[in-house]
PDB file of C-alpha atoms in Angstrom:
ATOM      1  CA  ASP A   1     254.926 220.963  56.140  1.00 65.00           C
ATOM      2  CA  ALA A   2     257.785 223.455  56.230  1.00 76.00           C
ATOM      3  CA  GLY A   3     260.302 223.249  53.446  1.00 93.00           C
ATOM      4  CA  VAL A   4     263.999 224.039  53.745  1.00 96.00           C
ATOM      5  CA  THR A   5     264.556 227.236  55.688  1.00 97.00           C
ATOM      6  CA  GLN A   6     267.711 229.328  55.687  1.00 97.00           C
ATOM      7  CA  SER A   7     268.791 232.265  57.792  1.00 97.00           C
ATOM      8  CA  PRO A   8     269.615 235.031  57.462  1.00 97.00           C
ATOM      9  CA  THR A   9     268.269 235.980  54.029  1.00 96.00           C
ATOM     10  CA  HIS A  10     270.849 238.705  53.487  1.00 97.00           C
ATOM     11  CA  LEU A  11     274.174 239.447  55.090  1.00 96.00           C
ATOM     12  CA  ILE A  12     276.841 242.098  54.612  1.00 98.00           C
ATOM     13  CA  LYS A  13     280.359 241.494  55.893  1.00 98.00           C
ATOM     14  CA  THR A  14     283.802 242.988  55.361  1.00 98.00           C
ATOM     15  CA  ARG A  15     286.936 241.226  54.199  1.00 98.00           C
ATOM     16  CA  GLY A  16     288.609 239.103  56.847  1.00 98.00           C
ATOM     17  CA  GLN A  17     285.476 238.618  58.912  1.00 98.00           C
ATOM     18  CA  GLN A  18     283.817 235.315  59.678  1.00 98.00           C
ATOM     19  CA  VAL A  19     280.229 234.351  58.897  1.00 98.00           C
ATOM     20  CA  THR A  20     277.807 231.589  59.933  1.00 98.00           C
ATOM     21  CA  LEU A  21     274.833 230.588  57.811  1.00 98.00           C
ATOM     22  CA  ARG A  22     272.079 228.328  59.070  1.00 98.00           C
ATOM     23  CA  CYS A  23     269.799 225.758  57.485  1.00 98.00           C
ATOM     24  CA  SER A  24     266.862 223.701  58.701  1.00 97.00           C
ATOM     25  CA  PRO A  25     266.043 220.754  56.451  1.00 96.00           C
ATOM     26  CA  LYS A  26     262.660 219.697  55.185  1.00 95.00           C
ATOM     27  CA  SER A  27     260.757 217.581  57.680  1.00 93.00           C
ATOM     28  CA  GLY A  28     261.906 213.944  57.525  1.00 90.00           C
ATOM     29  CA  HIS A  29     265.157 214.673  55.700  1.00 92.00           C
ATOM     30  CA  ASP A  30     268.489 213.646  57.206  1.00 92.00           C
ATOM     31  CA  THR A  31     271.030 214.941  54.669  1.00 92.00           C
ATOM     32  CA  VAL A  32     272.058 218.543  54.104  1.00 95.00           C
ATOM     33  CA  SER A  33     274.131 219.870  51.215  1.00 95.00           C
ATOM     34  CA  TRP A  34     275.531 223.372  50.746  1.00 97.00           C
ATOM     35  CA  TYR A  35     276.110 225.138  47.431  1.00 98.00           C
ATOM     36  CA  GLN A  36     277.640 228.471  46.431  1.00 98.00           C
ATOM     37  CA  GLN A  37     276.091 230.299  43.485  1.00 98.00           C
ATOM     38  CA  ALA A  38     278.037 233.240  42.096  1.00 96.00           C
ATOM     39  CA  LEU A  39     276.160 235.789  40.012  1.00 94.00           C
ATOM     40  CA  GLY A  40     275.258 234.438  36.588  1.00 92.00           C
ATOM     41  CA  GLN A  41     276.501 230.917  37.284  1.00 94.00           C
ATOM     42  CA  GLY A  42     275.121 227.580  38.341  1.00 96.00           C
ATOM     43  CA  PRO A  43     275.473 226.428  41.953  1.00 97.00           C
ATOM     44  CA  GLN A  44     278.770 224.843  42.978  1.00 97.00           C
ATOM     45  CA  PHE A  45     278.802 222.044  45.551  1.00 96.00           C
ATOM     46  CA  ILE A  46     280.592 222.900  48.815  1.00 97.00           C
ATOM     47  CA  PHE A  47     279.929 219.863  51.023  1.00 95.00           C
ATOM     48  CA  GLN A  48     277.304 217.468  52.287  1.00 94.00           C
ATOM     49  CA  TYR A  49     276.488 216.317  55.818  1.00 94.00           C
ATOM     50  CA  TYR A  50     274.866 213.065  56.847  1.00 91.00           C
ATOM     51  CA  GLU A  51     274.608 211.681  60.376  1.00 88.00           C
ATOM     52  CA  GLU A  52     276.575 214.696  61.630  1.00 92.00           C
ATOM     53  CA  GLU A  53     279.581 213.817  59.467  1.00 92.00           C
ATOM     54  CA  GLU A  54     280.901 215.508  56.343  1.00 92.00           C
ATOM     55  CA  ARG A  55     280.237 212.850  53.714  1.00 89.00           C
ATOM     56  CA  GLN A  56     281.413 214.584  50.575  1.00 89.00           C
ATOM     57  CA  ARG A  57     283.282 217.792  49.814  1.00 93.00           C
ATOM     58  CA  GLY A  58     283.689 219.910  46.705  1.00 93.00           C
ATOM     59  CA  ASN A  59     286.670 221.966  45.632  1.00 95.00           C
ATOM     60  CA  PHE A  60     286.526 224.613  48.351  1.00 97.00           C
ATOM     61  CA  PRO A  61     289.297 225.702  50.741  1.00 97.00           C
ATOM     62  CA  ASP A  62     289.384 224.850  54.422  1.00 96.00           C
ATOM     63  CA  ARG A  63     288.044 228.323  55.196  1.00 98.00           C
ATOM     64  CA  PHE A  64     284.684 226.736  54.459  1.00 98.00           C
ATOM     65  CA  SER A  65     283.555 224.447  57.232  1.00 97.00           C
ATOM     66  CA  GLY A  66     280.290 223.081  58.412  1.00 97.00           C
ATOM     67  CA  HIS A  67     278.408 221.239  61.048  1.00 96.00           C
ATOM     68  CA  GLN A  68     275.291 219.140  61.322  1.00 97.00           C
ATOM     69  CA  PHE A  69     273.351 218.893  64.564  1.00 97.00           C
ATOM     70  CA  PRO A  70     271.432 215.883  65.950  1.00 96.00           C
ATOM     71  CA  ASN A  71     268.165 217.427  64.711  1.00 95.00           C
ATOM     72  CA  TYR A  72     269.709 217.436  61.169  1.00 95.00           C
ATOM     73  CA  SER A  73     269.953 221.217  60.942  1.00 97.00           C
ATOM     74  CA  SER A  74     273.237 222.534  59.655  1.00 98.00           C
ATOM     75  CA  GLU A  75     275.586 225.489  59.696  1.00 98.00           C
ATOM     76  CA  LEU A  76     278.040 226.742  57.110  1.00 98.00           C
ATOM     77  CA  ASN A  77     280.969 228.746  58.425  1.00 98.00           C
ATOM     78  CA  VAL A  78     283.303 230.808  56.291  1.00 98.00           C
ATOM     79  CA  ASN A  79     286.448 232.297  57.833  1.00 97.00           C
ATOM     80  CA  ALA A  80     288.695 235.087  56.580  1.00 98.00           C
ATOM     81  CA  LEU A  81     286.145 236.300  54.067  1.00 98.00           C
ATOM     82  CA  LEU A  82     287.320 237.368  50.622  1.00 98.00           C
ATOM     83  CA  LEU A  83     285.551 239.594  48.119  1.00 97.00           C
ATOM     84  CA  GLY A  84     285.134 236.507  45.938  1.00 97.00           C
ATOM     85  CA  ASP A  85     283.023 234.830  48.610  1.00 98.00           C
ATOM     86  CA  SER A  86     280.155 237.176  47.709  1.00 98.00           C
ATOM     87  CA  ALA A  87     277.433 234.862  46.412  1.00 98.00           C
ATOM     88  CA  LEU A  88     274.084 233.229  47.068  1.00 97.00           C
ATOM     89  CA  TYR A  89     274.552 230.299  49.451  1.00 98.00           C
ATOM     90  CA  LEU A  90     271.988 227.584  48.975  1.00 97.00           C
ATOM     91  CA  CYS A  91     271.178 224.774  51.351  1.00 97.00           C
ATOM     92  CA  ALA A  92     269.474 221.609  50.135  1.00 96.00           C
ATOM     93  CA  SER A  93     268.058 218.718  52.073  1.00 95.00           C
ATOM     94  CA  SER A  94     267.338 215.162  51.024  1.00 92.00           C
ATOM     95  CA  LEU A  95     266.616 211.729  52.403  1.00 87.00           C
ATOM     96  CA  GLY A  96     269.848 209.785  52.195  1.00 75.00           C
ATOM     97  CA  GLY A  97     270.069 206.157  51.293  1.00 68.00           C
ATOM     98  CA  GLY A  98     267.419 205.687  48.666  1.00 70.00           C
ATOM     99  CA  LEU A  99     266.674 206.729  45.117  1.00 72.00           C
ATOM    100  CA  PRO A 100     265.881 209.132  43.660  1.00 78.00           C
ATOM    101  CA  ASN A 101     267.409 211.211  46.471  1.00 83.00           C
ATOM    102  CA  ILE A 102     265.949 214.498  45.288  1.00 91.00           C
ATOM    103  CA  GLN A 103     267.498 217.572  46.853  1.00 94.00           C
ATOM    104  CA  TYR A 104     265.096 220.318  47.895  1.00 95.00           C
ATOM    105  CA  PHE A 105     266.506 223.792  48.219  1.00 96.00           C
ATOM    106  CA  GLY A 106     265.900 226.743  50.471  1.00 96.00           C
ATOM    107  CA  ALA A 107     265.651 230.334  49.287  1.00 94.00           C
ATOM    108  CA  GLY A 108     269.312 230.953  50.068  1.00 96.00           C
ATOM    109  CA  THR A 109     271.394 233.473  51.969  1.00 97.00           C
ATOM    110  CA  ARG A 110     272.795 236.307  49.898  1.00 97.00           C
ATOM    111  CA  LEU A 111     276.233 237.211  51.244  1.00 98.00           C
ATOM    112  CA  SER A 112     277.952 240.432  50.245  1.00 98.00           C
ATOM    113  CA  VAL A 113     281.591 240.915  51.218  1.00 98.00           C
ATOM    114  CA  LEU A 114     282.829 244.515  51.088  1.00 96.00           C
TER     115      LEU A 114
ATOM    116  CA  ALA B   1     284.709 214.279  35.764  1.00 71.00           C
ATOM    117  CA  GLN B   2     281.050 214.904  35.283  1.00 80.00           C
ATOM    118  CA  LYS B   3     279.924 217.890  33.278  1.00 93.00           C
ATOM    119  CA  ILE B   4     276.614 219.484  32.335  1.00 97.00           C
ATOM    120  CA  THR B   5     276.306 221.727  29.275  1.00 97.00           C
ATOM    121  CA  GLN B   6     273.434 224.113  28.617  1.00 98.00           C
ATOM    122  CA  THR B   7     274.087 225.916  25.356  1.00 96.00           C
ATOM    123  CA  GLN B   8     271.128 228.313  25.393  1.00 96.00           C
ATOM    124  CA  PRO B   9     271.838 231.329  27.621  1.00 95.00           C
ATOM    125  CA  GLY B  10     268.382 232.739  26.902  1.00 96.00           C
ATOM    126  CA  MET B  11     265.134 231.639  25.278  1.00 96.00           C
ATOM    127  CA  PHE B  12     261.875 233.377  24.421  1.00 97.00           C
ATOM    128  CA  VAL B  13     258.530 231.625  24.067  1.00 97.00           C
ATOM    129  CA  GLN B  14     255.007 232.892  23.590  1.00 97.00           C
ATOM    130  CA  GLU B  15     252.383 232.130  26.176  1.00 97.00           C
ATOM    131  CA  LYS B  16     250.609 228.785  25.573  1.00 97.00           C
ATOM    132  CA  GLU B  17     253.384 227.543  23.281  1.00 97.00           C
ATOM    133  CA  ALA B  18     255.760 224.660  24.067  1.00 98.00           C
ATOM    134  CA  VAL B  19     259.472 225.187  24.575  1.00 98.00           C
ATOM    135  CA  THR B  20     262.480 222.857  24.779  1.00 98.00           C
ATOM    136  CA  LEU B  21     265.500 223.660  26.940  1.00 98.00           C
ATOM    137  CA  ASP B  22     268.626 221.753  25.986  1.00 98.00           C
ATOM    138  CA  CYS B  23     270.949 219.856  28.303  1.00 98.00           C
ATOM    139  CA  THR B  24     273.816 217.505  27.498  1.00 98.00           C
ATOM    140  CA  TYR B  25     275.919 215.689  30.049  1.00 97.00           C
ATOM    141  CA  ASP B  26     279.163 213.817  30.294  1.00 95.00           C
ATOM    142  CA  THR B  27     279.843 210.987  32.717  1.00 92.00           C
ATOM    143  CA  SER B  28     281.651 207.682  32.796  1.00 88.00           C
ATOM    144  CA  ASP B  29     279.246 206.234  35.349  1.00 87.00           C
ATOM    145  CA  GLN B  30     276.528 203.793  34.360  1.00 87.00           C
ATOM    146  CA  SER B  31     274.283 204.865  37.199  1.00 87.00           C
ATOM    147  CA  TYR B  32     273.331 208.520  37.505  1.00 90.00           C
ATOM    148  CA  GLY B  33     270.376 210.828  37.901  1.00 92.00           C
ATOM    149  CA  LEU B  34     269.370 213.903  35.948  1.00 95.00           C
ATOM    150  CA  PHE B  35     267.386 216.787  37.400  1.00 97.00           C
ATOM    151  CA  TRP B  36     265.853 220.033  36.284  1.00 98.00           C
ATOM    152  CA  TYR B  37     265.385 222.967  38.622  1.00 98.00           C
ATOM    153  CA  LYS B  38     263.679 226.324  38.171  1.00 98.00           C
ATOM    154  CA  GLN B  39     265.103 229.433  39.832  1.00 97.00           C
ATOM    155  CA  PRO B  40     262.863 232.528  39.885  1.00 96.00           C
ATOM    156  CA  SER B  41     264.351 235.911  40.683  1.00 92.00           C
ATOM    157  CA  SER B  42     263.679 235.224  44.382  1.00 89.00           C
ATOM    158  CA  GLY B  43     266.579 232.764  44.324  1.00 90.00           C
ATOM    159  CA  GLU B  44     264.986 229.539  45.524  1.00 91.00           C
ATOM    160  CA  MET B  45     265.784 226.466  43.423  1.00 95.00           C
ATOM    161  CA  ILE B  46     262.540 224.625  42.728  1.00 97.00           C
ATOM    162  CA  PHE B  47     262.728 220.941  41.792  1.00 97.00           C
ATOM    163  CA  LEU B  48     260.819 220.161  38.598  1.00 98.00           C
ATOM    164  CA  ILE B  49     261.600 216.685  37.328  1.00 97.00           C
ATOM    165  CA  TYR B  50     263.950 213.696  37.713  1.00 96.00           C
ATOM    166  CA  GLN B  51     265.170 210.979  35.354  1.00 95.00           C
ATOM    167  CA  GLY B  52     267.222 207.993  36.451  1.00 92.00           C
ATOM    168  CA  SER B  53     269.751 206.539  34.048  1.00 91.00           C
ATOM    169  CA  TYR B  54     268.029 203.152  34.127  1.00 90.00           C
ATOM    170  CA  ASP B  55     264.520 204.517  33.670  1.00 90.00           C
ATOM    171  CA  GLU B  56     263.197 203.272  30.371  1.00 87.00           C
ATOM    172  CA  GLN B  57     260.440 205.820  30.019  1.00 93.00           C
ATOM    173  CA  ASN B  58     260.817 209.562  29.840  1.00 95.00           C
ATOM    174  CA  ALA B  59     259.811 211.314  33.051  1.00 96.00           C
ATOM    175  CA  THR B  60     256.754 213.567  33.102  1.00 96.00           C
ATOM    176  CA  GLU B  61     255.420 215.898  35.790  1.00 96.00           C
ATOM    177  CA  GLY B  62     252.370 217.871  34.762  1.00 97.00           C
ATOM    178  CA  ARG B  63     253.426 220.327  32.033  1.00 98.00           C
ATOM    179  CA  TYR B  64     257.061 219.246  32.319  1.00 98.00           C
ATOM    180  CA  SER B  65     258.570 216.316  30.489  1.00 98.00           C
ATOM    181  CA  LEU B  66     262.143 215.187  30.118  1.00 97.00           C
ATOM    182  CA  ASN B  67     263.308 214.010  26.700  1.00 97.00           C
ATOM    183  CA  PHE B  68     265.999 211.523  27.737  1.00 96.00           C
ATOM    184  CA  GLN B  69     268.276 210.256  24.953  1.00 96.00           C
ATOM    185  CA  LYS B  70     270.894 208.142  26.673  1.00 94.00           C
ATOM    186  CA  ALA B  71     273.028 207.376  23.636  1.00 94.00           C
ATOM    187  CA  ARG B  72     273.290 211.084  22.850  1.00 95.00           C
ATOM    188  CA  LYS B  73     273.747 211.945  26.549  1.00 96.00           C
ATOM    189  CA  SER B  74     271.025 214.521  26.411  1.00 97.00           C
ATOM    190  CA  ALA B  75     268.224 215.328  28.848  1.00 97.00           C
ATOM    191  CA  ASN B  76     266.150 218.132  27.396  1.00 98.00           C
ATOM    192  CA  LEU B  77     263.309 219.730  29.354  1.00 98.00           C
ATOM    193  CA  VAL B  78     260.050 220.289  27.505  1.00 98.00           C
ATOM    194  CA  ILE B  79     257.549 222.743  28.961  1.00 98.00           C
ATOM    195  CA  SER B  80     254.134 222.556  27.343  1.00 97.00           C
ATOM    196  CA  ALA B  81     251.542 225.357  27.328  1.00 96.00           C
ATOM    197  CA  SER B  82     253.943 227.989  28.688  1.00 97.00           C
ATOM    198  CA  GLN B  83     252.649 230.434  31.265  1.00 97.00           C
ATOM    199  CA  LEU B  84     253.935 233.865  32.281  1.00 97.00           C
ATOM    200  CA  GLY B  85     254.937 232.387  35.635  1.00 96.00           C
ATOM    201  CA  ASP B  86     257.362 230.062  33.858  1.00 98.00           C
ATOM    202  CA  SER B  87     259.726 233.001  33.269  1.00 98.00           C
ATOM    203  CA  ALA B  88     262.835 232.091  35.278  1.00 98.00           C
ATOM    204  CA  MET B  89     266.301 230.534  35.100  1.00 98.00           C
ATOM    205  CA  TYR B  90     266.299 226.809  34.468  1.00 98.00           C
ATOM    206  CA  PHE B  91     269.168 224.574  35.547  1.00 98.00           C
ATOM    207  CA  CYS B  92     269.988 221.045  34.492  1.00 98.00           C
ATOM    208  CA  ALA B  93     271.892 219.001  37.080  1.00 97.00           C
ATOM    209  CA  MET B  94     273.365 215.535  37.425  1.00 95.00           C
ATOM    210  CA  ARG B  95     274.091 213.216  40.304  1.00 91.00           C
ATOM    211  CA  GLU B  96     276.642 210.514  39.609  1.00 79.00           C
ATOM    212  CA  GLY B  97     276.672 207.071  41.144  1.00 67.00           C
ATOM    213  CA  VAL B  98     274.210 205.351  43.397  1.00 61.00           C
ATOM    214  CA  THR B  99     272.889 207.338  46.276  1.00 56.00           C
ATOM    215  CA  GLY B 100     274.063 206.863  49.831  1.00 56.00           C
ATOM    216  CA  THR B 101     277.684 207.854  49.451  1.00 60.00           C
ATOM    217  CA  ALA B 102     277.908 210.226  46.534  1.00 61.00           C
ATOM    218  CA  SER B 103     274.967 212.458  45.909  1.00 82.00           C
ATOM    219  CA  LYS B 104     276.388 215.876  45.100  1.00 90.00           C
ATOM    220  CA  LEU B 105     274.751 217.678  42.206  1.00 94.00           C
ATOM    221  CA  THR B 106     276.711 219.154  39.315  1.00 95.00           C
ATOM    222  CA  PHE B 107     274.860 222.007  37.630  1.00 97.00           C
ATOM    223  CA  GLY B 108     274.959 223.575  34.207  1.00 97.00           C
ATOM    224  CA  THR B 109     275.166 227.328  33.641  1.00 97.00           C
ATOM    225  CA  GLY B 110     271.434 227.674  33.168  1.00 97.00           C
ATOM    226  CA  THR B 111     268.998 228.981  30.569  1.00 98.00           C
ATOM    227  CA  ARG B 112     266.953 232.109  31.155  1.00 98.00           C
ATOM    228  CA  LEU B 113     263.414 231.604  29.822  1.00 98.00           C
ATOM    229  CA  GLN B 114     261.178 234.572  29.076  1.00 98.00           C
ATOM    230  CA  VAL B 115     257.502 233.923  28.370  1.00 97.00           C
ATOM    231  CA  THR B 116     255.820 236.678  26.360  1.00 97.00           C
ATOM    232  CA  LEU B 117     252.188 237.520  25.663  1.00 93.00           C
TER     233      LEU B 117
END
Protein backbone atom coordinates (compact mmCIF):
# COMPACT_ATOMS: atom_id res chain seq x y z
CA ASP A 1 0.00 0.00 0.00
CA ALA A 2 1.73 3.14 -1.24
CA GLY A 3 1.85 6.06 1.13
CA VAL A 4 1.77 9.71 0.14
CA THR A 5 4.08 10.39 -2.78
CA GLN A 6 5.40 13.77 -3.84
CA SER A 7 7.32 14.89 -6.89
CA PRO A 8 9.83 16.17 -7.57
CA THR A 9 12.00 15.62 -4.49
CA HIS A 10 14.19 18.63 -5.17
CA LEU A 11 13.75 21.69 -7.33
CA ILE A 12 15.84 24.77 -8.06
CA LYS A 13 14.19 27.87 -9.50
CA THR A 14 15.06 31.54 -9.91
CA ARG A 15 13.13 34.53 -8.64
CA GLY A 16 10.03 35.35 -10.65
CA GLN A 17 9.60 31.86 -12.05
CA GLN A 18 6.62 29.62 -11.50
CA VAL A 19 6.66 26.12 -10.02
CA THR A 20 4.26 23.16 -9.80
CA LEU A 21 4.54 20.50 -7.12
CA ARG A 22 2.60 17.26 -7.24
CA CYS A 23 1.12 14.94 -4.64
CA SER A 24 -0.57 11.55 -4.76
CA PRO A 25 -2.51 10.72 -1.60
CA LYS A 26 -2.45 7.50 0.35
CA SER A 27 -4.78 4.88 -1.08
CA GLY A 28 -8.36 5.48 0.09
CA HIS A 29 -7.79 9.07 1.16
CA ASP A 30 -9.86 11.89 -0.33
CA THR A 31 -8.41 15.01 1.32
CA VAL A 32 -5.09 16.65 0.57
CA SER A 33 -3.41 19.39 2.60
CA TRP A 34 -0.28 21.36 1.74
CA TYR A 35 2.23 22.79 4.22
CA GLN A 36 5.33 24.96 3.90
CA GLN A 37 8.21 24.26 6.27
CA ALA A 38 10.98 26.84 6.39
CA LEU A 39 14.35 25.78 7.76
CA GLY A 40 14.27 25.31 11.52
CA GLN A 41 10.53 25.87 11.84
CA GLY A 42 7.37 23.83 12.09
CA PRO A 43 5.17 23.35 9.02
CA GLN A 44 2.73 26.13 8.16
CA PHE A 45 -0.65 25.27 6.64
CA ILE A 46 -1.16 26.56 3.08
CA PHE A 47 -4.52 25.06 2.06
CA GLN A 48 -6.60 21.92 1.97
CA TYR A 49 -8.55 20.31 -0.88
CA TYR A 50 -11.57 18.06 -0.60
CA GLU A 51 -13.85 16.97 -3.44
CA GLU A 52 -11.79 19.11 -5.82
CA GLU A 53 -12.58 22.29 -3.88
CA GLU A 54 -10.34 24.39 -1.66
CA ARG A 55 -11.93 23.81 1.75
CA GLN A 56 -9.62 25.78 3.99
CA ARG A 57 -6.77 28.22 3.45
CA GLY A 58 -3.96 29.50 5.64
CA ASN A 59 -2.32 32.90 5.62
CA PHE A 60 -0.61 32.67 2.23
CA PRO A 61 -0.85 35.10 -0.71
CA ASP A 62 -2.74 34.39 -3.90
CA ARG A 63 0.55 33.47 -5.58
CA PHE A 64 -0.05 30.10 -3.96
CA SER A 65 -2.78 28.16 -5.69
CA GLY A 66 -3.75 24.57 -5.95
CA HIS A 67 -5.87 21.98 -7.60
CA GLN A 68 -7.29 18.59 -6.80
CA PHE A 69 -8.08 16.08 -9.53
CA PRO A 70 -10.92 13.51 -9.63
CA ASN A 71 -8.46 10.79 -8.55
CA TYR A 72 -7.72 12.93 -5.42
CA SER A 73 -4.17 13.78 -6.45
CA SER A 74 -3.22 17.40 -6.07
CA GLU A 75 -0.93 20.13 -7.35
CA LEU A 76 0.51 23.17 -5.63
CA ASN A 77 1.41 26.08 -7.87
CA VAL A 78 3.50 29.04 -6.81
CA ASN A 79 3.81 32.05 -9.13
CA ALA A 80 6.34 34.88 -9.13
CA LEU A 81 8.72 33.04 -6.84
CA LEU A 82 10.49 34.96 -4.09
CA LEU A 83 13.66 34.03 -2.24
CA GLY A 84 11.50 33.55 0.85
CA ASP A 85 9.56 30.76 -0.86
CA SER A 86 12.60 28.49 -0.41
CA ALA A 87 11.35 25.73 1.89
CA LEU A 88 10.30 22.11 2.21
CA TYR A 89 6.77 21.69 0.86
CA LEU A 90 4.89 18.87 2.49
CA CYS A 91 1.72 17.23 1.26
CA ALA A 92 -0.54 15.32 3.63
CA SER A 93 -3.53 13.16 2.91
CA SER A 94 -6.40 12.11 5.13
CA LEU A 95 -9.87 10.64 5.02
CA GLY A 96 -12.27 13.53 5.44
CA GLY A 97 -15.45 13.35 7.43
CA GLY A 98 -14.59 11.18 10.37
CA LEU A 99 -12.42 11.25 13.46
CA PRO A 100 -9.59 11.10 14.16
CA ASN A 101 -8.78 12.40 10.66
CA ILE A 102 -5.06 11.69 10.90
CA GLN A 103 -2.96 13.38 8.25
CA TYR A 104 -0.22 11.27 6.69
CA PHE A 105 2.66 13.11 5.10
CA GLY A 106 4.88 12.56 2.11
CA ALA A 107 8.63 13.07 2.10
CA GLY A 108 8.25 16.59 0.72
CA THR A 109 9.63 18.65 -2.14
CA ARG A 110 12.61 20.81 -1.27
CA LEU A 111 12.37 24.05 -3.25
CA SER A 112 15.34 26.38 -3.56
CA VAL A 113 14.78 29.82 -5.08
CA LEU A 114 17.93 31.59 -6.27
CA ALA B 1 -6.22 31.60 17.59
CA GLN B 2 -4.77 28.23 18.29
CA LYS B 3 -1.16 27.94 19.36
CA ILE B 4 1.27 25.14 20.14
CA THR B 5 4.32 25.73 22.33
CA GLN B 6 7.32 23.41 22.54
CA THR B 7 9.83 24.91 24.95
CA GLN B 8 12.65 22.39 24.51
CA PRO B 9 14.68 23.13 21.36
CA GLY B 10 16.90 20.12 22.01
CA MET B 11 16.99 17.08 24.29
CA PHE B 12 19.52 14.33 24.94
CA VAL B 13 18.65 10.88 26.25
CA GLN B 14 20.68 7.73 26.73
CA GLU B 15 19.73 4.60 24.87
CA LYS B 16 17.14 2.48 26.73
CA GLU B 17 16.09 5.40 28.93
CA ALA B 18 12.69 7.14 28.83
CA VAL B 19 12.29 10.73 27.72
CA THR B 20 9.46 13.27 27.91
CA LEU B 21 8.97 15.94 25.25
CA ASP B 22 6.84 18.86 26.36
CA CYS B 23 3.93 20.41 24.51
CA THR B 24 1.39 22.99 25.67
CA TYR B 25 -1.47 24.30 23.59
CA ASP B 26 -3.94 27.13 23.56
CA THR B 27 -7.43 26.92 22.11
CA SER B 28 -10.91 28.17 22.87
CA ASP B 29 -12.53 25.15 21.24
CA GLN B 30 -13.98 22.32 23.29
CA SER B 31 -13.36 19.79 20.55
CA TYR B 32 -9.85 19.36 19.21
CA GLY B 33 -7.21 16.77 18.47
CA LEU B 34 -3.56 16.60 19.44
CA PHE B 35 -0.90 14.85 17.39
CA TRP B 36 2.77 14.05 17.59
CA TYR B 37 4.92 13.62 14.51
CA LYS B 38 8.53 12.55 14.07
CA GLN B 39 10.67 14.10 11.34
CA PRO B 40 13.99 12.38 10.57
CA SER B 41 16.63 14.20 8.55
CA SER B 42 15.03 12.78 5.38
CA GLY B 43 12.17 15.23 5.87
CA GLU B 44 9.12 12.98 5.97
CA MET B 45 6.71 13.67 8.83
CA ILE B 46 5.84 10.37 10.48
CA PHE B 47 2.63 10.16 12.51
CA LEU B 48 3.22 8.76 16.00
CA ILE B 49 0.18 9.22 18.21
CA TYR B 50 -3.19 10.99 18.52
CA GLN B 51 -5.29 12.19 21.45
CA GLY B 52 -8.81 13.53 21.13
CA SER B 53 -9.97 16.20 23.54
CA TYR B 54 -12.82 14.00 24.76
CA ASP B 55 -10.70 10.88 25.19
CA GLU B 56 -10.64 10.00 28.85
CA GLN B 57 -7.60 7.77 28.70
CA ASN B 58 -4.13 8.73 27.62
CA ALA B 59 -3.23 7.44 24.17
CA THR B 60 -0.53 4.80 23.78
CA GLU B 61 1.13 3.37 20.67
CA GLY B 62 3.89 0.89 21.38
CA ARG B 63 6.77 2.78 23.03
CA TYR B 64 4.95 6.10 22.66
CA SER B 65 2.45 7.45 25.13
CA LEU B 66 0.79 10.82 25.40
CA ASN B 67 0.46 12.39 28.84
CA PHE B 68 -2.71 14.44 28.33
CA GLN B 69 -3.53 16.97 31.07
CA LYS B 70 -6.54 18.88 29.81
CA ALA B 71 -6.79 21.39 32.64
CA ARG B 72 -3.14 22.34 32.16
CA LYS B 73 -3.51 22.25 28.35
CA SER B 74 -0.52 20.02 27.99
CA ALA B 75 0.08 16.98 25.79
CA ASN B 76 3.54 15.65 26.51
CA LEU B 77 5.03 12.78 24.51
CA VAL B 78 6.74 10.03 26.47
CA ILE B 79 9.11 7.71 24.63
CA SER B 80 10.09 4.65 26.63
CA ALA B 81 13.23 2.56 26.06
CA SER B 82 14.81 5.04 23.65
CA GLN B 83 16.60 3.69 20.60
CA LEU B 84 19.26 5.28 18.39
CA GLY B 85 16.69 5.42 15.59
CA ASP B 86 14.55 7.75 17.70
CA SER B 87 17.00 10.60 17.02
CA ALA B 88 14.94 13.12 15.04
CA MET B 89 12.85 16.29 15.28
CA TYR B 90 9.55 15.83 17.07
CA PHE B 91 6.57 18.09 16.42
CA CYS B 92 3.42 18.54 18.44
CA ALA B 93 0.37 19.62 16.43
CA MET B 94 -3.27 20.47 17.03
CA ARG B 95 -6.43 20.31 14.98
CA GLU B 96 -9.26 22.50 16.19
CA GLY B 97 -12.93 21.73 15.85
CA VAL B 98 -14.71 18.68 14.59
CA THR B 99 -13.43 17.17 11.41
CA GLY B 100 -15.15 17.61 8.08
CA THR B 101 -14.84 21.34 7.67
CA ALA B 102 -11.81 22.44 9.62
CA SER B 103 -8.95 20.03 9.85
CA LYS B 104 -5.80 22.08 9.34
CA LEU B 105 -2.94 21.28 11.68
CA THR B 106 -1.11 23.93 13.68
CA PHE B 107 2.42 22.86 14.58
CA GLY B 108 4.87 23.81 17.28
CA THR B 109 8.51 24.68 16.58
CA GLY B 110 9.71 21.19 17.37
CA THR B 111 12.18 19.49 19.70
CA ARG B 112 15.35 17.87 18.40
CA LEU B 113 15.97 14.59 20.25
CA GLN B 114 19.41 13.00 20.27
CA VAL B 115 19.74 9.45 21.60
CA THR B 116 23.24 8.60 22.81
CA LEU B 117 24.96 5.32 23.65
